[in-house]
mmCIF file of C-alpha atoms and ligand atoms in Angstrom:
data_model
loop_
_atom_site.group_PDB
_atom_site.id
_atom_site.type_symbol
_atom_site.label_atom_id
_atom_site.label_comp_id
_atom_site.label_asym_id
_atom_site.label_seq_id
_atom_site.Cartn_x
_atom_site.Cartn_y
_atom_site.Cartn_z
ATOM 1 C CA MET A 958 192.906 167.944 228.520
ATOM 2 C CA ILE A 959 190.333 166.762 226.533
ATOM 3 C CA ASN A 960 187.173 164.183 227.765
ATOM 4 C CA PRO A 961 187.298 160.331 227.826
ATOM 5 C CA PRO A 962 185.803 157.942 227.119
ATOM 6 C CA LEU A 963 182.708 157.608 229.448
ATOM 7 C CA ALA A 964 181.801 154.534 231.947
ATOM 8 C CA LEU A 965 179.209 153.122 233.864
ATOM 9 C CA TYR A 966 179.782 150.931 237.161
ATOM 10 C CA ALA A 967 176.491 150.518 239.320
ATOM 11 C CA HIS A 968 177.786 148.535 242.117
ATOM 12 C CA PHE A 969 175.111 145.522 244.056
ATOM 13 C CA PRO A 970 175.960 145.964 248.184
ATOM 14 C CA TRP A 971 174.284 142.578 249.427
ATOM 15 C CA CYS A 972 175.893 138.614 249.220
ATOM 16 C CA VAL A 973 174.592 135.411 250.154
ATOM 17 C CA GLN A 974 177.135 135.104 252.841
ATOM 18 C CA LYS A 975 179.939 137.300 254.224
ATOM 19 C CA CYS A 976 183.310 136.359 252.591
ATOM 20 C CA PRO A 977 186.204 135.975 255.153
ATOM 21 C CA TYR A 978 188.676 138.040 253.341
ATOM 22 C CA CYS A 979 186.882 140.338 252.130
ATOM 23 C CA ASP A 980 187.470 143.962 252.283
ATOM 24 C CA PHE A 981 184.261 145.311 249.585
ATOM 25 C CA ASN A 982 181.155 147.308 250.827
ATOM 26 C CA SER A 983 179.099 144.109 250.632
ATOM 27 C CA TYR A 984 177.240 142.352 253.784
ATOM 28 C CA THR A 985 175.117 139.263 253.937
ATOM 29 C CA LEU A 986 171.842 139.817 252.629
ATOM 30 C CA LYS A 987 169.359 139.086 255.669
ATOM 31 C CA GLU A 988 165.785 140.066 255.059
ATOM 32 C CA GLN A 989 164.341 140.048 251.165
ATOM 33 C CA LEU A 990 166.255 141.313 248.327
ATOM 34 C CA PRO A 991 165.011 145.060 248.444
ATOM 35 C CA GLU A 992 165.274 143.825 244.166
ATOM 36 C CA ASP A 993 162.654 146.853 242.818
ATOM 37 C CA ARG A 994 163.789 149.606 245.051
ATOM 38 C CA TYR A 995 167.484 149.849 244.840
ATOM 39 C CA ILE A 996 167.015 149.393 240.942
ATOM 40 C CA ASP A 997 163.986 152.284 241.647
ATOM 41 C CA THR A 998 167.334 153.746 243.384
ATOM 42 C CA LEU A 999 170.060 153.564 240.728
ATOM 43 C CA ARG A 1000 168.030 155.378 238.157
ATOM 44 C CA ARG A 1001 167.552 158.264 240.053
ATOM 45 C CA ASP A 1002 171.084 158.581 240.799
ATOM 46 C CA LEU A 1003 172.044 157.655 237.263
ATOM 47 C CA ASP A 1004 169.816 161.054 236.092
ATOM 48 C CA SER A 1005 171.234 162.954 238.725
ATOM 49 C CA GLN A 1006 174.850 162.256 238.504
ATOM 50 C CA ALA A 1007 173.500 162.454 233.959
ATOM 51 C CA ALA A 1008 173.379 166.520 233.655
ATOM 52 C CA GLY A 1009 177.153 166.099 233.640
ATOM 53 C CA VAL A 1010 178.013 164.210 230.903
ATOM 54 C CA GLU A 1011 175.423 165.248 228.820
ATOM 55 C CA GLY A 1012 176.229 164.343 225.391
ATOM 56 C CA ARG A 1013 178.663 161.178 225.692
ATOM 57 C CA PRO A 1014 177.496 158.026 224.982
ATOM 58 C CA LEU A 1015 179.223 154.770 228.053
ATOM 59 C CA THR A 1016 181.739 152.623 226.405
ATOM 60 C CA SER A 1017 180.973 150.038 228.551
ATOM 61 C CA ILE A 1018 179.249 149.166 231.773
ATOM 62 C CA PHE A 1019 180.606 146.886 235.514
ATOM 63 C CA LEU A 1020 177.576 145.483 237.334
ATOM 64 C CA GLY A 1021 179.636 144.576 239.947
ATOM 65 C CA GLY A 1022 179.391 143.944 244.047
ATOM 66 C CA GLY A 1023 178.506 142.540 245.927
ATOM 67 C CA THR A 1024 176.370 140.356 244.271
ATOM 68 C CA PRO A 1025 175.451 140.930 241.539
ATOM 69 C CA SER A 1026 174.127 138.295 240.288
ATOM 70 C CA LEU A 1027 170.947 138.545 243.091
ATOM 71 C CA PHE A 1028 169.111 140.048 241.113
ATOM 72 C CA SER A 1029 166.870 139.393 238.686
ATOM 73 C CA PRO A 1030 167.681 139.836 235.176
ATOM 74 C CA GLN A 1031 164.675 141.242 234.517
ATOM 75 C CA ALA A 1032 165.860 143.841 237.216
ATOM 76 C CA ILE A 1033 169.370 143.581 235.743
ATOM 77 C CA GLY A 1034 167.779 144.264 232.175
ATOM 78 C CA ARG A 1035 165.819 147.423 233.497
ATOM 79 C CA LEU A 1036 169.092 149.186 234.646
ATOM 80 C CA LEU A 1037 169.885 148.975 231.428
ATOM 81 C CA GLU A 1038 167.657 150.329 229.800
ATOM 82 C CA HIS A 1039 167.391 153.553 231.706
ATOM 83 C CA ALA A 1040 171.324 153.690 231.100
ATOM 84 C CA ARG A 1041 170.902 152.803 227.075
ATOM 85 C CA ALA A 1042 167.786 155.410 227.080
ATOM 86 C CA ARG A 1043 168.967 158.074 229.042
ATOM 87 C CA LEU A 1044 173.105 158.814 227.792
ATOM 88 C CA GLY A 1045 172.701 156.504 224.757
ATOM 89 C CA PHE A 1046 175.164 152.895 224.332
ATOM 90 C CA VAL A 1047 178.084 153.012 222.063
ATOM 91 C CA ASP A 1048 177.963 149.522 219.503
ATOM 92 C CA PRO A 1049 179.121 147.334 220.421
ATOM 93 C CA ILE A 1050 178.923 148.099 224.706
ATOM 94 C CA GLU A 1051 180.481 146.514 227.057
ATOM 95 C CA ILE A 1052 178.264 145.332 229.813
ATOM 96 C CA THR A 1053 179.563 143.424 232.498
ATOM 97 C CA LEU A 1054 177.840 141.240 234.869
ATOM 98 C CA GLU A 1055 179.702 140.471 237.960
ATOM 99 C CA ALA A 1056 177.996 136.274 238.985
ATOM 100 C CA ASN A 1057 178.285 133.627 241.764
ATOM 101 C CA PRO A 1058 178.200 130.673 240.890
ATOM 102 C CA GLY A 1059 176.092 130.078 243.883
ATOM 103 C CA THR A 1060 173.646 131.890 243.063
ATOM 104 C CA ILE A 1061 172.828 130.929 239.554
ATOM 105 C CA GLU A 1062 169.349 129.080 238.415
ATOM 106 C CA ARG A 1063 168.810 126.764 234.866
ATOM 107 C CA GLY A 1064 168.748 128.999 232.889
ATOM 108 C CA ARG A 1065 169.268 131.931 234.379
ATOM 109 C CA PHE A 1066 171.982 133.572 231.883
ATOM 110 C CA ALA A 1067 170.301 133.056 228.275
ATOM 111 C CA GLU A 1068 167.728 135.543 230.419
ATOM 112 C CA TYR A 1069 170.470 137.991 231.665
ATOM 113 C CA ARG A 1070 172.185 138.333 227.655
ATOM 114 C CA ALA A 1071 168.323 138.848 226.674
ATOM 115 C CA ALA A 1072 168.679 141.621 228.894
ATOM 116 C CA GLY A 1073 172.034 143.264 227.427
ATOM 117 C CA VAL A 1074 174.950 141.526 229.600
ATOM 118 C CA THR A 1075 177.664 141.157 227.339
ATOM 119 C CA ARG A 1076 180.663 140.263 229.050
ATOM 120 C CA VAL A 1077 180.139 137.777 232.969
ATOM 121 C CA SER A 1078 182.530 137.705 235.429
ATOM 122 C CA LEU A 1079 182.636 134.515 237.176
ATOM 123 C CA GLY A 1080 184.101 134.348 241.154
ATOM 124 C CA ALA A 1081 185.259 131.102 240.914
ATOM 125 C CA GLN A 1082 188.606 131.674 243.246
ATOM 126 C CA SER A 1083 189.781 127.863 243.775
ATOM 127 C CA PHE A 1084 188.672 124.706 242.443
ATOM 128 C CA ASP A 1085 189.529 123.126 245.633
ATOM 129 C CA ALA A 1086 186.768 122.127 248.294
ATOM 130 C CA ARG A 1087 189.144 122.768 251.388
ATOM 131 C CA GLN A 1088 190.193 125.674 249.998
ATOM 132 C CA LEU A 1089 186.703 127.304 248.896
ATOM 133 C CA GLU A 1090 185.228 126.288 252.701
ATOM 134 C CA ARG A 1091 187.463 128.095 254.410
ATOM 135 C CA LEU A 1092 186.986 131.727 252.326
ATOM 136 C CA GLY A 1093 183.894 130.744 253.223
ATOM 137 C CA ARG A 1094 182.265 129.826 249.286
ATOM 138 C CA ILE A 1095 178.621 129.338 249.010
ATOM 139 C CA HIS A 1096 179.399 127.817 245.659
ATOM 140 C CA SER A 1097 181.447 123.651 245.307
ATOM 141 C CA ALA A 1098 184.469 123.621 242.193
ATOM 142 C CA ASP A 1099 181.093 121.197 240.195
ATOM 143 C CA GLU A 1100 178.817 124.277 240.478
ATOM 144 C CA THR A 1101 181.668 126.497 239.176
ATOM 145 C CA ARG A 1102 182.126 124.086 236.603
ATOM 146 C CA ARG A 1103 177.953 124.470 236.036
ATOM 147 C CA ALA A 1104 178.223 127.720 235.458
ATOM 148 C CA ALA A 1105 180.424 127.756 233.471
ATOM 149 C CA GLU A 1106 178.381 125.426 230.738
ATOM 150 C CA GLU A 1107 175.777 127.289 230.582
ATOM 151 C CA LEU A 1108 177.066 130.093 229.729
ATOM 152 C CA HIS A 1109 179.047 128.495 226.427
ATOM 153 C CA ALA A 1110 174.592 127.335 226.277
ATOM 154 C CA ALA A 1111 174.235 130.650 227.134
ATOM 155 C CA GLY A 1112 176.592 131.934 224.177
ATOM 156 C CA LEU A 1113 177.884 134.600 226.262
ATOM 157 C CA THR A 1114 181.111 133.217 225.843
ATOM 158 C CA ASN A 1115 183.827 136.061 226.939
ATOM 159 C CA PHE A 1116 183.497 135.207 230.272
ATOM 160 C CA ASN A 1117 186.258 136.693 233.436
ATOM 161 C CA LEU A 1118 186.926 133.357 236.388
ATOM 162 C CA ASP A 1119 188.073 135.368 239.908
ATOM 163 C CA LEU A 1120 190.913 133.249 240.749
ATOM 164 C CA MET A 1121 192.945 133.586 244.223
ATOM 165 C CA TYR A 1122 196.606 132.596 244.922
ATOM 166 C CA ALA A 1123 198.469 132.672 248.094
ATOM 167 C CA LEU A 1124 195.866 131.079 249.449
ATOM 168 C CA PRO A 1125 196.529 128.765 253.104
ATOM 169 C CA GLU A 1126 199.005 126.102 252.815
ATOM 170 C CA GLN A 1127 198.767 126.512 249.539
ATOM 171 C CA THR A 1128 201.531 124.789 246.985
ATOM 172 C CA PRO A 1129 202.623 126.145 243.575
ATOM 173 C CA ALA A 1130 201.131 122.176 241.917
ATOM 174 C CA ALA A 1131 197.812 123.009 243.981
ATOM 175 C CA ALA A 1132 197.655 126.749 242.364
ATOM 176 C CA GLU A 1133 198.252 125.176 239.140
ATOM 177 C CA ASP A 1134 195.778 122.462 239.096
ATOM 178 C CA ASP A 1135 193.332 125.153 239.945
ATOM 179 C CA LEU A 1136 194.432 127.222 237.587
ATOM 180 C CA ARG A 1137 194.074 123.884 235.240
ATOM 181 C CA ALA A 1138 191.001 123.335 236.406
ATOM 182 C CA ALA A 1139 189.709 126.950 235.680
ATOM 183 C CA LEU A 1140 191.160 127.013 231.979
ATOM 184 C CA ALA A 1141 189.611 124.012 231.333
ATOM 185 C CA LEU A 1142 185.952 126.143 231.614
ATOM 186 C CA GLU A 1143 187.102 127.528 228.384
ATOM 187 C CA PRO A 1144 186.730 131.045 229.750
ATOM 188 C CA ALA A 1145 188.628 134.044 227.279
ATOM 189 C CA HIS A 1146 189.486 136.067 230.301
ATOM 190 C CA ILE A 1147 191.290 135.217 233.568
ATOM 191 C CA SER A 1148 191.716 137.238 236.557
ATOM 192 C CA GLN A 1149 193.952 135.993 239.078
ATOM 193 C CA TYR A 1150 194.530 138.333 242.582
ATOM 194 C CA HIS A 1151 197.137 137.056 245.621
ATOM 195 C CA LEU A 1152 194.830 136.989 248.663
ATOM 196 C CA THR A 1153 195.662 139.312 250.472
ATOM 197 C CA ILE A 1154 194.770 140.327 254.101
ATOM 198 C CA GLU A 1155 192.723 143.458 254.455
ATOM 199 C CA PRO A 1156 191.989 145.067 257.791
ATOM 200 C CA GLY A 1157 187.900 144.571 259.443
ATOM 201 C CA THR A 1158 187.721 141.311 257.975
ATOM 202 C CA VAL A 1159 187.183 138.081 259.963
ATOM 203 C CA PHE A 1160 190.894 136.801 258.436
ATOM 204 C CA ALA A 1161 192.579 139.867 259.533
ATOM 205 C CA ALA A 1162 191.146 138.710 263.414
ATOM 206 C CA ALA A 1163 192.944 135.075 262.289
ATOM 207 C CA PRO A 1164 195.204 135.773 260.003
ATOM 208 C CA PRO A 1165 195.189 131.329 258.046
ATOM 209 C CA SER A 1166 199.500 131.332 257.659
ATOM 210 C CA GLN A 1167 200.811 132.066 253.425
ATOM 211 C CA PRO A 1168 202.452 130.449 251.979
ATOM 212 C CA THR A 1169 206.569 132.960 252.275
ATOM 213 C CA ASP A 1170 207.257 135.274 249.163
ATOM 214 C CA GLU A 1171 209.426 132.611 247.419
ATOM 215 C CA VAL A 1172 206.417 130.500 247.242
ATOM 216 C CA VAL A 1173 204.343 132.592 246.266
ATOM 217 C CA ASP A 1174 207.165 133.689 242.239
ATOM 218 C CA GLU A 1175 207.072 131.025 241.800
ATOM 219 C CA MET A 1176 203.438 129.898 241.987
ATOM 220 C CA LEU A 1177 203.763 133.487 239.437
ATOM 221 C CA ASP A 1178 206.188 131.358 237.171
ATOM 222 C CA ARG A 1179 204.025 128.206 236.251
ATOM 223 C CA SER A 1180 200.814 130.254 236.802
ATOM 224 C CA LEU A 1181 202.417 132.629 233.688
ATOM 225 C CA ARG A 1182 204.179 130.396 232.108
ATOM 226 C CA LEU A 1183 200.497 127.799 231.656
ATOM 227 C CA LEU A 1184 198.734 131.081 230.380
ATOM 228 C CA VAL A 1185 201.203 131.981 228.099
ATOM 229 C CA ASP A 1186 201.155 128.661 226.941
ATOM 230 C CA SER A 1187 197.113 128.357 227.015
ATOM 231 C CA GLY A 1188 197.351 130.956 223.840
ATOM 232 C CA PHE A 1189 195.871 134.030 227.155
ATOM 233 C CA GLU A 1190 198.305 137.579 227.080
ATOM 234 C CA GLN A 1191 199.189 138.577 230.891
ATOM 235 C CA TYR A 1192 197.792 143.005 229.395
ATOM 236 C CA GLU A 1193 197.852 143.822 232.774
ATOM 237 C CA VAL A 1194 199.042 143.117 236.605
ATOM 238 C CA SER A 1195 196.308 140.586 237.575
ATOM 239 C CA GLY A 1196 195.184 139.790 234.224
ATOM 240 C CA TYR A 1197 194.444 137.637 231.678
ATOM 241 C CA ALA A 1198 192.891 137.830 228.037
ATOM 242 C CA ARG A 1199 192.571 135.547 224.754
ATOM 243 C CA ALA A 1200 192.952 137.798 221.791
ATOM 244 C CA GLY A 1201 190.260 140.642 221.256
ATOM 245 C CA ALA A 1202 188.688 139.498 225.491
ATOM 246 C CA ARG A 1203 191.060 142.556 227.285
ATOM 247 C CA CYS A 1204 188.484 143.892 229.370
ATOM 248 C CA VAL A 1205 187.351 147.282 228.188
ATOM 249 C CA HIS A 1206 186.163 148.286 231.149
ATOM 250 C CA ASN A 1207 188.994 147.618 232.875
ATOM 251 C CA LEU A 1208 190.890 149.145 230.872
ATOM 252 C CA ASN A 1209 189.487 152.359 230.554
ATOM 253 C CA TYR A 1210 189.963 152.914 234.437
ATOM 254 C CA TRP A 1211 194.212 151.725 234.012
ATOM 255 C CA THR A 1212 193.664 154.705 230.826
ATOM 256 C CA PHE A 1213 191.816 156.537 232.907
ATOM 257 C CA GLY A 1214 189.323 156.784 231.376
ATOM 258 C CA ASP A 1215 185.108 158.694 233.589
ATOM 259 C CA TYR A 1216 182.593 156.034 234.767
ATOM 260 C CA MET A 1217 179.832 157.156 236.907
ATOM 261 C CA GLY A 1218 179.254 155.663 239.467
ATOM 262 C CA ILE A 1219 175.915 154.550 241.086
ATOM 263 C CA GLY A 1220 174.916 152.426 244.220
ATOM 264 C CA ALA A 1221 176.340 152.476 248.030
ATOM 265 C CA GLY A 1222 179.562 153.227 248.558
ATOM 266 C CA ALA A 1223 179.911 153.278 244.169
ATOM 267 C CA HIS A 1224 183.245 156.168 242.989
ATOM 268 C CA GLY A 1225 183.703 157.451 240.043
ATOM 269 C CA LYS A 1226 185.712 159.678 238.452
ATOM 270 C CA ILE A 1227 184.348 162.569 235.941
ATOM 271 C CA SER A 1228 186.361 164.593 233.763
ATOM 272 C CA ASP A 1229 185.182 168.209 233.065
ATOM 273 C CA ALA A 1230 188.143 169.971 229.970
ATOM 274 C CA PRO A 1231 186.925 173.129 229.240
ATOM 275 C CA ARG A 1232 187.104 173.519 233.155
ATOM 276 C CA ASP A 1233 190.211 171.990 232.959
ATOM 277 C CA LEU A 1234 188.740 169.892 236.000
ATOM 278 C CA ILE A 1235 188.309 166.009 236.812
ATOM 279 C CA VAL A 1236 185.742 165.716 239.660
ATOM 280 C CA ARG A 1237 185.627 162.229 241.620
ATOM 281 C CA THR A 1238 182.376 160.897 242.732
ATOM 282 C CA GLN A 1239 181.541 158.704 246.138
ATOM 283 C CA GLN A 1240 177.956 158.145 247.592
ATOM 284 C CA THR A 1241 176.662 157.026 250.565
ATOM 285 C CA ARG A 1242 178.028 153.303 251.419
ATOM 286 C CA GLU A 1243 175.833 151.840 253.642
ATOM 287 C CA PRO A 1244 172.599 150.400 251.938
ATOM 288 C CA ARG A 1245 169.887 151.372 254.056
ATOM 289 C CA ARG A 1246 171.484 155.157 254.514
ATOM 290 C CA TYR A 1247 171.945 154.832 250.409
ATOM 291 C CA LEU A 1248 168.143 153.418 249.892
ATOM 292 C CA ALA A 1249 166.836 156.205 251.600
ATOM 293 C CA ALA A 1250 169.190 159.343 250.610
ATOM 294 C CA ASP A 1251 169.130 161.751 247.905
ATOM 295 C CA PRO A 1252 170.958 161.093 245.383
ATOM 296 C CA GLU A 1253 172.329 164.353 245.763
ATOM 297 C CA ALA A 1254 173.386 163.257 248.623
ATOM 298 C CA LEU A 1255 176.590 161.345 246.268
ATOM 299 C CA VAL A 1256 179.986 163.023 247.295
ATOM 300 C CA ARG A 1257 181.823 165.696 244.698
ATOM 301 C CA LYS A 1258 185.254 166.002 245.725
ATOM 302 C CA SER A 1259 188.518 168.306 242.441
ATOM 303 C CA ILE A 1260 191.679 165.888 241.972
ATOM 304 C CA ALA A 1261 194.754 168.827 243.146
ATOM 305 C CA VAL A 1262 196.666 169.213 240.044
ATOM 306 C CA ARG A 1263 199.425 167.730 242.258
ATOM 307 C CA GLU A 1264 198.223 164.497 242.992
ATOM 308 C CA LEU A 1265 197.626 163.837 239.271
ATOM 309 C CA PRO A 1266 200.955 162.694 237.965
ATOM 310 C CA PHE A 1267 199.929 159.593 240.903
ATOM 311 C CA GLU A 1268 196.387 159.044 240.220
ATOM 312 C CA PHE A 1269 197.378 158.992 236.659
ATOM 313 C CA ALA A 1270 200.221 156.382 237.180
ATOM 314 C CA MET A 1271 198.556 154.397 239.770
ATOM 315 C CA ASN A 1272 195.929 153.340 236.958
ATOM 316 C CA GLY A 1273 199.086 153.534 233.979
ATOM 317 C CA PHE A 1274 201.760 151.190 236.121
ATOM 318 C CA ARG A 1275 198.940 148.406 235.976
ATOM 319 C CA LEU A 1276 198.743 147.703 232.598
ATOM 320 C CA VAL A 1277 202.708 146.018 230.809
ATOM 321 C CA GLU A 1278 202.252 147.927 228.106
ATOM 322 C CA GLY A 1279 201.831 151.269 230.381
ATOM 323 C CA PHE A 1280 200.847 155.304 229.103
ATOM 324 C CA SER A 1281 201.341 156.964 226.279
ATOM 325 C CA ASP A 1282 202.713 160.705 226.460
ATOM 326 C CA ARG A 1283 200.254 161.839 225.492
ATOM 327 C CA GLN A 1284 197.446 159.473 226.433
ATOM 328 C CA PHE A 1285 199.022 160.781 229.777
ATOM 329 C CA GLU A 1286 198.244 164.954 228.518
ATOM 330 C CA SER A 1287 195.753 164.884 227.886
ATOM 331 C CA ARG A 1288 193.977 163.269 229.882
ATOM 332 C CA THR A 1289 195.878 164.898 232.938
ATOM 333 C CA GLY A 1290 196.035 168.650 230.860
ATOM 334 C CA LEU A 1291 199.960 168.547 232.125
ATOM 335 C CA PRO A 1292 202.837 168.210 230.067
ATOM 336 C CA VAL A 1293 204.684 165.309 230.334
ATOM 337 C CA SER A 1294 207.876 166.698 231.335
ATOM 338 C CA VAL A 1295 205.751 166.721 235.166
ATOM 339 C CA MET A 1296 206.060 162.695 235.464
ATOM 340 C CA GLU A 1297 209.741 162.868 233.849
ATOM 341 C CA ARG A 1298 210.644 164.777 236.630
ATOM 342 C CA ALA A 1299 208.711 162.800 239.523
ATOM 343 C CA LEU A 1300 209.929 159.122 237.914
ATOM 344 C CA ALA A 1301 213.466 159.817 237.546
ATOM 345 C CA PRO A 1302 214.321 158.699 241.032
ATOM 346 C CA ILE A 1303 212.756 155.406 240.347
ATOM 347 C CA ARG A 1304 213.996 155.625 236.350
ATOM 348 C CA GLU A 1305 217.745 155.476 237.794
ATOM 349 C CA ARG A 1306 216.085 152.703 240.340
ATOM 350 C CA GLY A 1307 215.120 150.459 237.594
ATOM 351 C CA LEU A 1308 211.848 150.311 238.078
ATOM 352 C CA VAL A 1309 210.350 152.079 234.658
ATOM 353 C CA ALA A 1310 211.666 152.350 231.327
ATOM 354 C CA ARG A 1311 211.133 154.741 228.420
ATOM 355 C CA GLU A 1312 210.790 153.762 224.879
ATOM 356 C CA ARG A 1313 210.404 156.494 222.123
ATOM 357 C CA ASP A 1314 206.717 157.857 223.692
ATOM 358 C CA THR A 1315 205.879 155.296 225.984
ATOM 359 C CA CYS A 1316 206.253 154.843 229.935
ATOM 360 C CA ARG A 1317 206.215 151.541 231.735
ATOM 361 C CA ALA A 1318 207.160 149.649 234.344
ATOM 362 C CA THR A 1319 210.180 147.050 234.221
ATOM 363 C CA PRO A 1320 209.543 143.411 235.133
ATOM 364 C CA GLN A 1321 211.365 144.596 238.209
ATOM 365 C CA GLY A 1322 208.661 147.094 238.778
ATOM 366 C CA PHE A 1323 205.272 145.136 238.131
ATOM 367 C CA ARG A 1324 206.607 143.343 241.548
ATOM 368 C CA PHE A 1325 207.249 146.447 243.030
ATOM 369 C CA LEU A 1326 204.383 148.625 242.079
ATOM 370 C CA ASN A 1327 204.132 150.163 245.224
ATOM 371 C CA ASP A 1328 207.841 151.824 245.500
ATOM 372 C CA ILE A 1329 207.010 153.902 242.107
ATOM 373 C CA LEU A 1330 203.550 154.757 243.279
ATOM 374 C CA VAL A 1331 205.587 155.858 246.695
ATOM 375 C CA ALA A 1332 207.982 157.080 244.404
ATOM 376 C CA LEU A 1333 204.900 159.590 242.795
ATOM 377 C CA LEU A 1334 203.575 160.821 246.433
ATOM 378 C CA ASP A 1335 207.227 161.994 247.541
HETATM 379 C C1 SAM B 1871 184.271 142.129 244.440
HETATM 380 S S1 SAM B 1871 184.515 140.545 244.459
HETATM 381 C C2 SAM B 1871 182.576 140.549 243.048
HETATM 382 C C3 SAM B 1871 182.396 139.071 242.958
HETATM 383 C C4 SAM B 1871 181.398 138.212 243.353
HETATM 384 N N1 SAM B 1871 181.633 138.691 244.486
HETATM 385 C C5 SAM B 1871 182.360 136.648 243.972
HETATM 386 O O1 SAM B 1871 183.041 136.626 244.650
HETATM 387 O O2 SAM B 1871 181.786 135.993 243.354
HETATM 388 C C6 SAM B 1871 186.039 140.580 243.590
HETATM 389 C C7 SAM B 1871 186.934 140.060 243.590
HETATM 390 O O3 SAM B 1871 187.382 140.399 243.753
HETATM 391 C C8 SAM B 1871 188.462 139.292 245.160
HETATM 392 N N2 SAM B 1871 188.959 139.474 246.305
HETATM 393 C C9 SAM B 1871 188.532 139.836 247.325
HETATM 394 N N3 SAM B 1871 188.781 139.728 247.443
HETATM 395 C C10 SAM B 1871 190.356 139.529 248.283
HETATM 396 C C11 SAM B 1871 190.621 140.000 249.327
HETATM 397 N N4 SAM B 1871 190.994 140.221 250.555
HETATM 398 N N5 SAM B 1871 192.092 139.729 248.445
HETATM 399 C C12 SAM B 1871 192.359 139.090 247.129
HETATM 400 N N6 SAM B 1871 191.410 138.849 245.661
HETATM 401 C C13 SAM B 1871 190.449 139.176 247.235
HETATM 402 C C14 SAM B 1871 188.005 138.510 244.706
HETATM 403 O O4 SAM B 1871 188.687 136.626 243.601
HETATM 404 C C15 SAM B 1871 186.618 138.819 244.091
HETATM 405 O O5 SAM B 1871 186.138 137.275 242.779
HETATM 406 S S1 SF4 B 1872 180.753 137.343 247.475
HETATM 407 FE FE1 SF4 B 1872 182.433 138.086 246.954
HETATM 408 S S2 SF4 B 1872 181.998 140.750 246.974
HETATM 409 FE FE2 SF4 B 1872 180.662 138.666 248.077
HETATM 410 S S3 SF4 B 1872 181.809 138.978 249.893
HETATM 411 FE FE3 SF4 B 1872 182.188 137.402 248.858
HETATM 412 S S4 SF4 B 1872 183.952 138.161 247.742
HETATM 413 FE FE4 SF4 B 1872 183.230 139.808 248.986
#
């Protein structure tokens, strides 16, 4: 095993209003944002985890949520400065901030950029006023347009737009209209997520009526064609990028790289090559408890060797290009024959393809990614 690149994920758990479909660790902000206290706690959390990764500079940072754009550029800057001082950055580093278009004031993105942010992921979701309302979003399509203009004006042209499809009663034409509206804002990256009804959400209690599988297939065919014609390449199940604009941070997850996870409920994965160990970490979920807890409350659990092929593949098969034998061996410390044995039944079903020294899901397998993963679990 060789230690892979190291990234940092920082979680910001508050939102202006909880969306009815969302099961992320996020909470409606009911009182004043404890901005300084939260940043101080993140810094302590980072310090206490840094001991295990000395000498490994960060290749990317993702400030996710929740809604990190509720935090001021000064607060974000205070965290980034600390991360640089404590761990060091590779040059150039990718630093992504997730932003909700409903929280962006004029001039704000320029300040985030000055604080060190190099990339923004904007939650557009849809440009249809009725859908935005049903989804409980706090912003209009025009606010998303204004946020995108601000991004261009601030020189943060490397930005992503999140879109959701298979929305209540959505037609393929309406999904295509959403995508066209997104493309008009000239993003460098688009993430398209199938609206999923997650247990425990408001939508799970009263599920909206969603389009059939056939309609969704047509949406996907049309959107892929439009994205390719517009100069985007699909490189991941939900990810489309212009040349040079793939998300470094997400690629690190999908290639089984390492990441520290700081903040309420954040997950991490850290390899310890000399000891042939990979440890998963999880922080206290509930913000108030996280703020009150000792950073050492972090739960650490090593991944059992027999689970490694599944853990690796769960990520690797999300990529259109799949993964190489070398990557599998260096990141899991296992011989590739272990993966081959596990994959044999699904290779017979035509769900995965083997070409020279790489392994990837076939187009059929890409649509039935879960079948591949379930086979690996057996
Ligand atoms: C953690 S959210 C962060 C973005 C930011 N909080 C916002 O909503 O503007 C990341 C993305 O996940 C997607 N997402 C969240 N819940 C989803 C669900 N149930 N089904 C599909 N996509 C979902 C949305 O597109 C969202 O923008
Ligand atoms: S704003 Fe984003 S993180 Fe917050 S509830 Fe909505 S989808 Fe979830």
